[in-house]
């Protein structure tokens, strides 16, 4: 990577306060973007991917200061735009454009397409009307429309054509960078492919850098040179596109890639299943934010558990921590017809049900671990929640929960934030490689 | 196929609007066997959603109208059935799951109460028994600690969990047929994988048939037993999922597979626009975009479905007499791809891509 990228983002944060009452007292913060760093070279396409709530769209708007970031530096062509006043921000925005998913919403239905595309020229001071028209007509042709479309109105165009017009508008000021948020996600696949190849051609022609935000990993693989994967406001892995897709280092990246349905029925059921939902960004998990779902979460060294078994035991433990109520289990068993009322539900049935619910076998493969688990479950059903919690917490803990892994660059050139990649953490137990 | 559960025969569904008649479904036939999953795949305006919503007459009528054909469900023609009886079948023997779980849930009632109501609508059981069954269903669709969640409101569930609740509700009356319209499209991919797995498991357990409507060929490969490929109100290709993916036979199916992004090989855009539903092309609906189109393709009716393998049909003239089908079956994608229809630019397409069945 050259020493002087076009865009360099360091420690970018965007937090939204959660307020309560008329005095708007801050009671918490949604950490939508929580300290991300990356570079974009000129002419390069960087993908920002992740599932909903990972912060990728917030990162996009903060990047262009459409929203002011909470913290961090955004250095564009050598200058920190977080320090810009309004005048300098305006000239920055000539060079950095944004494109959105829904092209319809970005056009005024009463304005002709040509006027819409020419609008930025006017805002930035080009008075000569016929010159504006010439530039726009030329651009319409370059995006695959015709000069005569200048005088037509947005409703006369299909979704794919509208996205071509949106591209023309993004390009009209000859920017250095475009931040595109899901620009092809609303399009049908046979139309999407054309817009993707158009974007690639125009990028070469205009030597454009693109930050491409998408949840669609197929599109990202097609479009991007490098990809940054986000999870709960953080970047967990950055790599060249092919490296990322063929040799993902972070367990989240692996799970995400394996979840993409492939158009090949002989490869069914190959997904790595992620259990549970994404936690709330207002209260992200400690240590590695992925530890509550990670299939590869590092087990404690003293036990020799199957990776799956360990994942499920940890699920149970985390659930006990957050206040599992055994009364609910008893009433579930009543609903299932095990007994007539909760009092009559035998303790053994409750323990069996807990193992079933969390997919834990009747006896764990490691005897010592089984002893601790049984003690914990006994305490739980007898109503001694604190003891259950202490017993389980003490034995079933993981480095992934205690320490946040730093982004480390591996020999392969990818950068990932995971203790399994980080050399400084020694992993004593064998970790299965599924 | 012997005794299919559902047999759609030459179905025509049209919308009579001020600007003209839209023949959204224009002579569609396919069968669904018992315990089978059939994926109906297509882009906007293909008619996939309209076809599947017509089964229980969920389309608004008017402007919608079933203009011809039969929908035989367990031998009974649903196009002729009284509204009263259809009401019983809807949510009873035929259940629906939609893209947006919000639309199926009432925000002001706890989810449990809604499932209980769905159960009691179709079964004569006590409130207590229905509640027990609701808890059981929530547990089976993978809602953790069902008893603790049953009295929660829809907004207290994540998108994926809401879709699980909706599936539980759909299962309330033990349906024979589940019609799922893009049920995972609004979900994140890791959650989509969970829901697809859930549907497969539930089908094994309950043995119902599933009609799964989707635009995503990846999802089709993941879940279908058989595939129906639709385009512009017509069926282009049908067949067992393995055959359709291994030997895609219709030029549209091939083109659709060829333009999928991110498959690690070069992507071939199809070119052209989706047809205008109010004014579809004559002849083969795909001819303006088809690299193989001949004079025969440009006039007359859409080609008849022709056998290309066991239980595998394609509606393309190349499988008829006087044509050499190997031309379109060969894997080499023709150089002339997409020149016929020109680029998508040029004349405005009257927003035809969005004027379809995707709401
Ligand atoms: S640090 Fe631990 S929990 Fe996080 S991704 Fe790595 S193995 Fe998984
Ligand atoms: S019938 Fe003609 S236009 Fe239609 S798919 Fe076959 S070759 Fe192409």
JSON list of N, CA and C in Angstrom, two decimals, chain A residues 51-52 144 152 156 158 160-161 164 188-190 193-194 197 218 222 259 261-265 268-269 271 273-274 277 319 328 331-332 335-336 356-357, chain B residues 43-44 132 135-136 139 144-145 147-148 158 161 188-190 192 194 197 200 218 221-222 224 245 261-263 270-271 274 289 344-345 347-348 350 353:
[
{"chain": "A", "resi": 51, "resn": "UNK", "atom": "N", "xyz": [-23.99, -7.48, 8.36]},
{"chain": "A", "resi": 51, "resn": "UNK", "atom": "CA", "xyz": [-25.43, -7.63, 8.43]},
{"chain": "A", "resi": 51, "resn": "UNK", "atom": "C", "xyz": [-26.06, -6.36, 9.01]},
{"chain": "A", "resi": 52, "resn": "UNK", "atom": "N", "xyz": [-27.40, -6.32, 9.02]},
{"chain": "A", "resi": 52, "resn": "UNK", "atom": "CA", "xyz": [-28.04, -5.10, 9.50]},
{"chain": "A", "resi": 52, "resn": "UNK", "atom": "C", "xyz": [-27.58, -4.81, 10.93]},
{"chain": "A", "resi": 144, "resn": "UNK", "atom": "N", "xyz": [-24.92, 4.93, -20.60]},
{"chain": "A", "resi": 144, "resn": "UNK", "atom": "CA", "xyz": [-25.74, 4.00, -21.37]},
{"chain": "A", "resi": 144, "resn": "UNK", "atom": "C", "xyz": [-27.13, 4.50, -21.70]},
{"chain": "A", "resi": 152, "resn": "UNK", "atom": "N", "xyz": [-36.60, 14.05, -20.38]},
{"chain": "A", "resi": 152, "resn": "UNK", "atom": "CA", "xyz": [-37.62, 13.15, -19.85]},
{"chain": "A", "resi": 152, "resn": "UNK", "atom": "C", "xyz": [-37.68, 13.24, -18.34]},
{"chain": "A", "resi": 156, "resn": "UNK", "atom": "N", "xyz": [-40.55, 8.00, -16.20]},
{"chain": "A", "resi": 156, "resn": "UNK", "atom": "CA", "xyz": [-40.50, 7.31, -17.50]},
{"chain": "A", "resi": 156, "resn": "UNK", "atom": "C", "xyz": [-39.41, 6.25, -17.54]},
{"chain": "A", "resi": 158, "resn": "UNK", "atom": "N", "xyz": [-37.11, 2.94, -15.89]},
{"chain": "A", "resi": 158, "resn": "UNK", "atom": "CA", "xyz": [-37.15, 1.77, -15.02]},
{"chain": "A", "resi": 158, "resn": "UNK", "atom": "C", "xyz": [-36.13, 1.94, -13.90]},
{"chain": "A", "resi": 160, "resn": "UNK", "atom": "N", "xyz": [-33.47, 0.24, -13.14]},
{"chain": "A", "resi": 160, "resn": "UNK", "atom": "CA", "xyz": [-32.09, 0.14, -13.59]},
{"chain": "A", "resi": 160, "resn": "UNK", "atom": "C", "xyz": [-31.64, 1.41, -14.28]},
{"chain": "A", "resi": 161, "resn": "UNK", "atom": "N", "xyz": [-32.55, 1.98, -15.08]},
{"chain": "A", "resi": 161, "resn": "UNK", "atom": "CA", "xyz": [-32.21, 3.22, -15.77]},
{"chain": "A", "resi": 161, "resn": "UNK", "atom": "C", "xyz": [-32.06, 4.37, -14.78]},
{"chain": "A", "resi": 164, "resn": "UNK", "atom": "N", "xyz": [-28.77, 4.33, -13.36]},
{"chain": "A", "resi": 164, "resn": "UNK", "atom": "CA", "xyz": [-27.80, 4.91, -14.31]},
{"chain": "A", "resi": 164, "resn": "UNK", "atom": "C", "xyz": [-27.79, 6.44, -14.20]},
{"chain": "A", "resi": 188, "resn": "UNK", "atom": "N", "xyz": [-33.41, -6.03, -10.00]},
{"chain": "A", "resi": 188, "resn": "UNK", "atom": "CA", "xyz": [-33.49, -7.43, -10.38]},
{"chain": "A", "resi": 188, "resn": "UNK", "atom": "C", "xyz": [-32.13, -7.91, -10.86]},
{"chain": "A", "resi": 189, "resn": "UNK", "atom": "N", "xyz": [-31.89, -9.20, -10.67]},
{"chain": "A", "resi": 189, "resn": "UNK", "atom": "CA", "xyz": [-30.55, -9.70, -10.92]},
{"chain": "A", "resi": 189, "resn": "UNK", "atom": "C", "xyz": [-30.10, -9.49, -12.38]},
{"chain": "A", "resi": 190, "resn": "UNK", "atom": "N", "xyz": [-31.01, -9.62, -13.34]},
{"chain": "A", "resi": 190, "resn": "UNK", "atom": "CA", "xyz": [-30.56, -9.45, -14.73]},
{"chain": "A", "resi": 190, "resn": "UNK", "atom": "C", "xyz": [-30.24, -7.99, -15.04]},
{"chain": "A", "resi": 193, "resn": "UNK", "atom": "N", "xyz": [-26.58, -6.93, -12.94]},
{"chain": "A", "resi": 193, "resn": "UNK", "atom": "CA", "xyz": [-25.31, -7.28, -13.56]},
{"chain": "A", "resi": 193, "resn": "UNK", "atom": "C", "xyz": [-24.83, -6.17, -14.50]},
{"chain": "A", "resi": 194, "resn": "UNK", "atom": "N", "xyz": [-25.78, -5.55, -15.20]},
{"chain": "A", "resi": 194, "resn": "UNK", "atom": "CA", "xyz": [-25.39, -4.49, -16.12]},
{"chain": "A", "resi": 194, "resn": "UNK", "atom": "C", "xyz": [-24.90, -3.25, -15.40]},
{"chain": "A", "resi": 197, "resn": "UNK", "atom": "N", "xyz": [-21.38, -3.88, -14.18]},
{"chain": "A", "resi": 197, "resn": "UNK", "atom": "CA", "xyz": [-20.30, -3.73, -15.17]},
{"chain": "A", "resi": 197, "resn": "UNK", "atom": "C", "xyz": [-20.14, -2.28, -15.60]},
{"chain": "A", "resi": 218, "resn": "UNK", "atom": "N", "xyz": [-22.17, -11.57, -2.90]},
{"chain": "A", "resi": 218, "resn": "UNK", "atom": "CA", "xyz": [-21.91, -11.92, -4.29]},
{"chain": "A", "resi": 218, "resn": "UNK", "atom": "C", "xyz": [-21.55, -10.67, -5.07]},
{"chain": "A", "resi": 222, "resn": "UNK", "atom": "N", "xyz": [-17.86, -9.32, -6.77]},
{"chain": "A", "resi": 222, "resn": "UNK", "atom": "CA", "xyz": [-17.80, -8.92, -8.17]},
{"chain": "A", "resi": 222, "resn": "UNK", "atom": "C", "xyz": [-17.16, -7.53, -8.33]},
{"chain": "A", "resi": 259, "resn": "UNK", "atom": "N", "xyz": [-22.85, -18.74, 4.71]},
{"chain": "A", "resi": 259, "resn": "UNK", "atom": "CA", "xyz": [-24.32, -18.59, 4.70]},
{"chain": "A", "resi": 259, "resn": "UNK", "atom": "C", "xyz": [-24.88, -18.15, 3.36]},
{"chain": "A", "resi": 261, "resn": "UNK", "atom": "N", "xyz": [-26.32, -18.47, 0.03]},
{"chain": "A", "resi": 261, "resn": "UNK", "atom": "CA", "xyz": [-26.80, -19.65, -0.69]},
{"chain": "A", "resi": 261, "resn": "UNK", "atom": "C", "xyz": [-26.13, -19.73, -2.06]},
{"chain": "A", "resi": 262, "resn": "UNK", "atom": "N", "xyz": [-25.52, -20.86, -2.37]},
{"chain": "A", "resi": 262, "resn": "UNK", "atom": "CA", "xyz": [-24.86, -21.01, -3.66]},
{"chain": "A", "resi": 262, "resn": "UNK", "atom": "C", "xyz": [-25.80, -21.68, -4.65]},
{"chain": "A", "resi": 263, "resn": "UNK", "atom": "N", "xyz": [-25.76, -21.25, -5.91]},
{"chain": "A", "resi": 263, "resn": "UNK", "atom": "CA", "xyz": [-26.66, -21.83, -6.90]},
{"chain": "A", "resi": 263, "resn": "UNK", "atom": "C", "xyz": [-26.18, -23.23, -7.32]},
{"chain": "A", "resi": 264, "resn": "UNK", "atom": "N", "xyz": [-26.02, -24.10, -6.35]},
{"chain": "A", "resi": 264, "resn": "UNK", "atom": "CA", "xyz": [-25.57, -25.45, -6.64]},
{"chain": "A", "resi": 264, "resn": "UNK", "atom": "C", "xyz": [-26.19, -26.39, -5.61]},
{"chain": "A", "resi": 265, "resn": "UNK", "atom": "N", "xyz": [-27.25, -27.10, -6.02]},
{"chain": "A", "resi": 265, "resn": "UNK", "atom": "CA", "xyz": [-27.97, -27.93, -5.04]},
{"chain": "A", "resi": 265, "resn": "UNK", "atom": "C", "xyz": [-27.13, -29.07, -4.48]},
{"chain": "A", "resi": 268, "resn": "UNK", "atom": "N", "xyz": [-25.76, -28.26, -0.70]},
{"chain": "A", "resi": 268, "resn": "UNK", "atom": "CA", "xyz": [-26.69, -27.88, 0.36]},
{"chain": "A", "resi": 268, "resn": "UNK", "atom": "C", "xyz": [-26.09, -28.14, 1.73]},
{"chain": "A", "resi": 269, "resn": "UNK", "atom": "N", "xyz": [-26.62, -27.45, 2.70]},
{"chain": "A", "resi": 269, "resn": "UNK", "atom": "CA", "xyz": [-26.27, -27.77, 4.09]},
{"chain": "A", "resi": 269, "resn": "UNK", "atom": "C", "xyz": [-24.81, -27.61, 4.43]},
{"chain": "A", "resi": 271, "resn": "UNK", "atom": "N", "xyz": [-23.58, -24.77, 5.37]},
{"chain": "A", "resi": 271, "resn": "UNK", "atom": "CA", "xyz": [-23.40, -23.56, 6.16]},
{"chain": "A", "resi": 271, "resn": "UNK", "atom": "C", "xyz": [-22.86, -23.87, 7.55]},
{"chain": "A", "resi": 273, "resn": "UNK", "atom": "N", "xyz": [-23.59, -22.91, 10.99]},
{"chain": "A", "resi": 273, "resn": "UNK", "atom": "CA", "xyz": [-24.77, -22.26, 11.57]},
{"chain": "A", "resi": 273, "resn": "UNK", "atom": "C", "xyz": [-24.39, -21.35, 12.73]},
{"chain": "A", "resi": 274, "resn": "UNK", "atom": "N", "xyz": [-24.86, -20.12, 12.65]},
{"chain": "A", "resi": 274, "resn": "UNK", "atom": "CA", "xyz": [-24.68, -19.21, 13.76]},
{"chain": "A", "resi": 274, "resn": "UNK", "atom": "C", "xyz": [-25.95, -19.23, 14.57]},
{"chain": "A", "resi": 277, "resn": "UNK", "atom": "N", "xyz": [-29.29, -14.33, 17.85]},
{"chain": "A", "resi": 277, "resn": "UNK", "atom": "CA", "xyz": [-29.39, -13.07, 17.12]},
{"chain": "A", "resi": 277, "resn": "UNK", "atom": "C", "xyz": [-28.18, -12.20, 17.41]},
{"chain": "A", "resi": 319, "resn": "UNK", "atom": "N", "xyz": [-26.66, -17.51, 29.28]},
{"chain": "A", "resi": 319, "resn": "UNK", "atom": "CA", "xyz": [-28.10, -17.34, 29.53]},
{"chain": "A", "resi": 319, "resn": "UNK", "atom": "C", "xyz": [-28.38, -17.30, 31.02]},
{"chain": "A", "resi": 328, "resn": "UNK", "atom": "N", "xyz": [-39.90, -20.68, 34.21]},
{"chain": "A", "resi": 328, "resn": "UNK", "atom": "CA", "xyz": [-40.35, -20.73, 32.81]},
{"chain": "A", "resi": 328, "resn": "UNK", "atom": "C", "xyz": [-40.19, -22.14, 32.24]},
{"chain": "A", "resi": 331, "resn": "UNK", "atom": "N", "xyz": [-43.01, -24.21, 33.61]},
{"chain": "A", "resi": 331, "resn": "UNK", "atom": "CA", "xyz": [-44.32, -24.04, 32.95]},
{"chain": "A", "resi": 331, "resn": "UNK", "atom": "C", "xyz": [-44.30, -24.54, 31.52]},
{"chain": "A", "resi": 332, "resn": "UNK", "atom": "N", "xyz": [-43.13, -24.50, 30.88]},
{"chain": "A", "resi": 332, "resn": "UNK", "atom": "CA", "xyz": [-43.04, -25.11, 29.55]},
{"chain": "A", "resi": 332, "resn": "UNK", "atom": "C", "xyz": [-43.35, -26.60, 29.63]},
{"chain": "A", "resi": 335, "resn": "UNK", "atom": "N", "xyz": [-46.95, -27.19, 29.96]},
{"chain": "A", "resi": 335, "resn": "UNK", "atom": "CA", "xyz": [-47.61, -27.05, 28.66]},
{"chain": "A", "resi": 335, "resn": "UNK", "atom": "C", "xyz": [-47.39, -28.27, 27.77]},
{"chain": "A", "resi": 336, "resn": "UNK", "atom": "N", "xyz": [-46.23, -28.89, 27.94]},
{"chain": "A", "resi": 336, "resn": "UNK", "atom": "CA", "xyz": [-45.92, -30.08, 27.15]},
{"chain": "A", "resi": 336, "resn": "UNK", "atom": "C", "xyz": [-46.57, -31.34, 27.73]},
{"chain": "A", "resi": 356, "resn": "UNK", "atom": "N", "xyz": [-31.72, -30.17, 26.71]},
{"chain": "A", "resi": 356, "resn": "UNK", "atom": "CA", "xyz": [-32.31, -30.25, 25.37]},
{"chain": "A", "resi": 356, "resn": "UNK", "atom": "C", "xyz": [-32.35, -28.86, 24.73]},
{"chain": "A", "resi": 357, "resn": "UNK", "atom": "N", "xyz": [-32.84, -27.90, 25.49]},
{"chain": "A", "resi": 357, "resn": "UNK", "atom": "CA", "xyz": [-32.98, -26.55, 24.95]},
{"chain": "A", "resi": 357, "resn": "UNK", "atom": "C", "xyz": [-31.64, -26.01, 24.46]},
{"chain": "B", "resi": 43, "resn": "UNK", "atom": "N", "xyz": [-37.99, -12.84, -11.76]},
{"chain": "B", "resi": 43, "resn": "UNK", "atom": "CA", "xyz": [-37.69, -11.45, -11.43]},
{"chain": "B", "resi": 43, "resn": "UNK", "atom": "C", "xyz": [-39.00, -10.67, -11.29]},
{"chain": "B", "resi": 44, "resn": "UNK", "atom": "N", "xyz": [-38.90, -9.36, -11.08]},
{"chain": "B", "resi": 44, "resn": "UNK", "atom": "CA", "xyz": [-40.11, -8.53, -10.99]},
{"chain": "B", "resi": 44, "resn": "UNK", "atom": "C", "xyz": [-40.92, -8.69, -12.26]},
{"chain": "B", "resi": 132, "resn": "UNK", "atom": "N", "xyz": [-51.20, -24.27, 25.21]},
{"chain": "B", "resi": 132, "resn": "UNK", "atom": "CA", "xyz": [-50.15, -25.28, 25.30]},
{"chain": "B", "resi": 132, "resn": "UNK", "atom": "C", "xyz": [-49.59, -25.60, 23.93]},
{"chain": "B", "resi": 135, "resn": "UNK", "atom": "N", "xyz": [-47.33, -22.80, 22.75]},
{"chain": "B", "resi": 135, "resn": "UNK", "atom": "CA", "xyz": [-45.99, -22.90, 23.37]},
{"chain": "B", "resi": 135, "resn": "UNK", "atom": "C", "xyz": [-45.17, -23.96, 22.65]},
{"chain": "B", "resi": 136, "resn": "UNK", "atom": "N", "xyz": [-45.82, -25.07, 22.38]},
{"chain": "B", "resi": 136, "resn": "UNK", "atom": "CA", "xyz": [-45.13, -26.16, 21.69]},
{"chain": "B", "resi": 136, "resn": "UNK", "atom": "C", "xyz": [-44.66, -25.73, 20.30]},
{"chain": "B", "resi": 139, "resn": "UNK", "atom": "N", "xyz": [-41.72, -23.40, 20.45]},
{"chain": "B", "resi": 139, "resn": "UNK", "atom": "CA", "xyz": [-40.52, -24.17, 20.74]},
{"chain": "B", "resi": 139, "resn": "UNK", "atom": "C", "xyz": [-40.02, -24.89, 19.49]},
{"chain": "B", "resi": 144, "resn": "UNK", "atom": "N", "xyz": [-36.27, -19.60, 21.64]},
{"chain": "B", "resi": 144, "resn": "UNK", "atom": "CA", "xyz": [-35.74, -20.07, 22.92]},
{"chain": "B", "resi": 144, "resn": "UNK", "atom": "C", "xyz": [-36.66, -19.67, 24.07]},
{"chain": "B", "resi": 145, "resn": "UNK", "atom": "N", "xyz": [-36.80, -20.54, 25.03]},
{"chain": "B", "resi": 145, "resn": "UNK", "atom": "CA", "xyz": [-37.64, -20.31, 26.21]},
{"chain": "B", "resi": 145, "resn": "UNK", "atom": "C", "xyz": [-39.03, -19.81, 25.83]},
{"chain": "B", "resi": 147, "resn": "UNK", "atom": "N", "xyz": [-41.96, -20.42, 26.80]},
{"chain": "B", "resi": 147, "resn": "UNK", "atom": "CA", "xyz": [-42.90, -20.00, 27.84]},
{"chain": "B", "resi": 147, "resn": "UNK", "atom": "C", "xyz": [-42.65, -18.57, 28.28]},
{"chain": "B", "resi": 148, "resn": "UNK", "atom": "N", "xyz": [-41.38, -18.19, 28.28]},
{"chain": "B", "resi": 148, "resn": "UNK", "atom": "CA", "xyz": [-41.06, -16.83, 28.71]},
{"chain": "B", "resi": 148, "resn": "UNK", "atom": "C", "xyz": [-41.40, -15.82, 27.62]},
{"chain": "B", "resi": 158, "resn": "UNK", "atom": "N", "xyz": [-36.73, -9.97, 17.29]},
{"chain": "B", "resi": 158, "resn": "UNK", "atom": "CA", "xyz": [-35.93, -9.52, 16.14]},
{"chain": "B", "resi": 158, "resn": "UNK", "atom": "C", "xyz": [-36.61, -9.98, 14.85]},
{"chain": "B", "resi": 161, "resn": "UNK", "atom": "N", "xyz": [-36.65, -13.73, 14.47]},
{"chain": "B", "resi": 161, "resn": "UNK", "atom": "CA", "xyz": [-37.53, -14.36, 15.45]},
{"chain": "B", "resi": 161, "resn": "UNK", "atom": "C", "xyz": [-39.00, -14.11, 15.09]},
{"chain": "B", "resi": 188, "resn": "UNK", "atom": "N", "xyz": [-31.17, -11.00, 7.20]},
{"chain": "B", "resi": 188, "resn": "UNK", "atom": "CA", "xyz": [-29.74, -11.11, 6.98]},
{"chain": "B", "resi": 188, "resn": "UNK", "atom": "C", "xyz": [-29.36, -12.53, 6.59]},
{"chain": "B", "resi": 189, "resn": "UNK", "atom": "N", "xyz": [-28.22, -12.68, 5.90]},
{"chain": "B", "resi": 189, "resn": "UNK", "atom": "CA", "xyz": [-27.93, -14.01, 5.36]},
{"chain": "B", "resi": 189, "resn": "UNK", "atom": "C", "xyz": [-27.74, -15.09, 6.42]},
{"chain": "B", "resi": 190, "resn": "UNK", "atom": "N", "xyz": [-27.17, -14.73, 7.56]},
{"chain": "B", "resi": 190, "resn": "UNK", "atom": "CA", "xyz": [-26.99, -15.79, 8.56]},
{"chain": "B", "resi": 190, "resn": "UNK", "atom": "C", "xyz": [-28.34, -16.21, 9.14]},
{"chain": "B", "resi": 192, "resn": "UNK", "atom": "N", "xyz": [-31.19, -15.91, 7.37]},
{"chain": "B", "resi": 192, "resn": "UNK", "atom": "CA", "xyz": [-31.83, -16.62, 6.25]},
{"chain": "B", "resi": 192, "resn": "UNK", "atom": "C", "xyz": [-31.46, -18.10, 6.28]},
{"chain": "B", "resi": 194, "resn": "UNK", "atom": "N", "xyz": [-30.68, -19.85, 8.83]},
{"chain": "B", "resi": 194, "resn": "UNK", "atom": "CA", "xyz": [-31.41, -20.50, 9.93]},
{"chain": "B", "resi": 194, "resn": "UNK", "atom": "C", "xyz": [-32.85, -20.81, 9.52]},
{"chain": "B", "resi": 197, "resn": "UNK", "atom": "N", "xyz": [-33.14, -23.67, 6.99]},
{"chain": "B", "resi": 197, "resn": "UNK", "atom": "CA", "xyz": [-32.94, -24.94, 7.67]},
{"chain": "B", "resi": 197, "resn": "UNK", "atom": "C", "xyz": [-34.19, -25.32, 8.46]},
{"chain": "B", "resi": 200, "resn": "UNK", "atom": "N", "xyz": [-36.89, -26.68, 6.20]},
{"chain": "B", "resi": 200, "resn": "UNK", "atom": "CA", "xyz": [-36.58, -28.06, 5.79]},
{"chain": "B", "resi": 200, "resn": "UNK", "atom": "C", "xyz": [-36.89, -29.04, 6.91]},
{"chain": "B", "resi": 218, "resn": "UNK", "atom": "N", "xyz": [-29.88, -18.89, -5.57]},
{"chain": "B", "resi": 218, "resn": "UNK", "atom": "CA", "xyz": [-29.12, -19.54, -4.50]},
{"chain": "B", "resi": 218, "resn": "UNK", "atom": "C", "xyz": [-30.06, -20.19, -3.50]},
{"chain": "B", "resi": 221, "resn": "UNK", "atom": "N", "xyz": [-31.58, -23.35, -4.94]},
{"chain": "B", "resi": 221, "resn": "UNK", "atom": "CA", "xyz": [-30.67, -24.50, -4.86]},
{"chain": "B", "resi": 221, "resn": "UNK", "atom": "C", "xyz": [-30.63, -25.07, -3.46]},
{"chain": "B", "resi": 222, "resn": "UNK", "atom": "N", "xyz": [-30.87, -24.20, -2.49]},
{"chain": "B", "resi": 222, "resn": "UNK", "atom": "CA", "xyz": [-30.79, -24.59, -1.09]},
{"chain": "B", "resi": 222, "resn": "UNK", "atom": "C", "xyz": [-32.01, -25.40, -0.66]},
{"chain": "B", "resi": 224, "resn": "UNK", "atom": "N", "xyz": [-35.21, -26.26, -2.85]},
{"chain": "B", "resi": 224, "resn": "UNK", "atom": "CA", "xyz": [-36.22, -26.83, -3.75]},
{"chain": "B", "resi": 224, "resn": "UNK", "atom": "C", "xyz": [-36.04, -28.33, -4.00]},
{"chain": "B", "resi": 245, "resn": "UNK", "atom": "N", "xyz": [-30.28, -27.15, -12.40]},
{"chain": "B", "resi": 245, "resn": "UNK", "atom": "CA", "xyz": [-29.00, -26.48, -12.16]},
{"chain": "B", "resi": 245, "resn": "UNK", "atom": "C", "xyz": [-27.86, -27.15, -12.93]},
{"chain": "B", "resi": 261, "resn": "UNK", "atom": "N", "xyz": [-23.84, -12.49, -9.64]},
{"chain": "B", "resi": 261, "resn": "UNK", "atom": "CA", "xyz": [-22.54, -11.95, -9.27]},
{"chain": "B", "resi": 261, "resn": "UNK", "atom": "C", "xyz": [-21.81, -12.85, -8.26]},
{"chain": "B", "resi": 262, "resn": "UNK", "atom": "N", "xyz": [-20.49, -12.74, -8.26]},
{"chain": "B", "resi": 262, "resn": "UNK", "atom": "CA", "xyz": [-19.70, -13.35, -7.20]},
{"chain": "B", "resi": 262, "resn": "UNK", "atom": "C", "xyz": [-19.57, -14.85, -7.26]},
{"chain": "B", "resi": 263, "resn": "UNK", "atom": "N", "xyz": [-19.69, -15.43, -8.45]},
{"chain": "B", "resi": 263, "resn": "UNK", "atom": "CA", "xyz": [-19.56, -16.89, -8.54]},
{"chain": "B", "resi": 263, "resn": "UNK", "atom": "C", "xyz": [-18.12, -17.30, -8.89]},
{"chain": "B", "resi": 270, "resn": "UNK", "atom": "N", "xyz": [-27.34, -9.83, -18.95]},
{"chain": "B", "resi": 270, "resn": "UNK", "atom": "CA", "xyz": [-28.28, -10.25, -19.99]},
{"chain": "B", "resi": 270, "resn": "UNK", "atom": "C", "xyz": [-28.52, -9.14, -21.01]},
{"chain": "B", "resi": 271, "resn": "UNK", "atom": "N", "xyz": [-28.50, -7.91, -20.55]},
{"chain": "B", "resi": 271, "resn": "UNK", "atom": "CA", "xyz": [-28.80, -6.81, -21.48]},
{"chain": "B", "resi": 271, "resn": "UNK", "atom": "C", "xyz": [-30.29, -6.64, -21.65]},
{"chain": "B", "resi": 274, "resn": "UNK", "atom": "N", "xyz": [-36.51, -5.66, -18.64]},
{"chain": "B", "resi": 274, "resn": "UNK", "atom": "CA", "xyz": [-37.60, -6.60, -18.40]},
{"chain": "B", "resi": 274, "resn": "UNK", "atom": "C", "xyz": [-38.79, -6.13, -19.22]},
{"chain": "B", "resi": 289, "resn": "UNK", "atom": "N", "xyz": [-34.31, -10.31, -25.63]},
{"chain": "B", "resi": 289, "resn": "UNK", "atom": "CA", "xyz": [-33.05, -10.37, -24.89]},
{"chain": "B", "resi": 289, "resn": "UNK", "atom": "C", "xyz": [-32.30, -11.68, -25.16]},
{"chain": "B", "resi": 344, "resn": "UNK", "atom": "N", "xyz": [-29.52, -1.50, -21.98]},
{"chain": "B", "resi": 344, "resn": "UNK", "atom": "CA", "xyz": [-30.73, -1.17, -21.27]},
{"chain": "B", "resi": 344, "resn": "UNK", "atom": "C", "xyz": [-31.13, 0.29, -21.53]},
{"chain": "B", "resi": 345, "resn": "UNK", "atom": "N", "xyz": [-30.18, 1.02, -22.04]},
{"chain": "B", "resi": 345, "resn": "UNK", "atom": "CA", "xyz": [-30.45, 2.43, -22.31]},
{"chain": "B", "resi": 345, "resn": "UNK", "atom": "C", "xyz": [-31.37, 2.57, -23.52]},
{"chain": "B", "resi": 347, "resn": "UNK", "atom": "N", "xyz": [-34.67, 3.76, -25.20]},
{"chain": "B", "resi": 347, "resn": "UNK", "atom": "CA", "xyz": [-36.01, 4.22, -24.87]},
{"chain": "B", "resi": 347, "resn": "UNK", "atom": "C", "xyz": [-36.37, 3.89, -23.43]},
{"chain": "B", "resi": 348, "resn": "UNK", "atom": "N", "xyz": [-37.01, 4.82, -22.80]},
{"chain": "B", "resi": 348, "resn": "UNK", "atom": "CA", "xyz": [-37.45, 4.53, -21.44]},
{"chain": "B", "resi": 348, "resn": "UNK", "atom": "C", "xyz": [-38.42, 3.35, -21.46]},
{"chain": "B", "resi": 350, "resn": "UNK", "atom": "N", "xyz": [-40.81, 2.69, -19.44]},
{"chain": "B", "resi": 350, "resn": "UNK", "atom": "CA", "xyz": [-42.06, 2.90, -18.73]},
{"chain": "B", "resi": 350, "resn": "UNK", "atom": "C", "xyz": [-42.07, 2.18, -17.40]},
{"chain": "B", "resi": 353, "resn": "UNK", "atom": "N", "xyz": [-39.80, -2.55, -14.98]},
{"chain": "B", "resi": 353, "resn": "UNK", "atom": "CA", "xyz": [-39.21, -3.46, -14.01]},
{"chain": "B", "resi": 353, "resn": "UNK", "atom": "C", "xyz": [-39.95, -3.46, -12.69]}
]
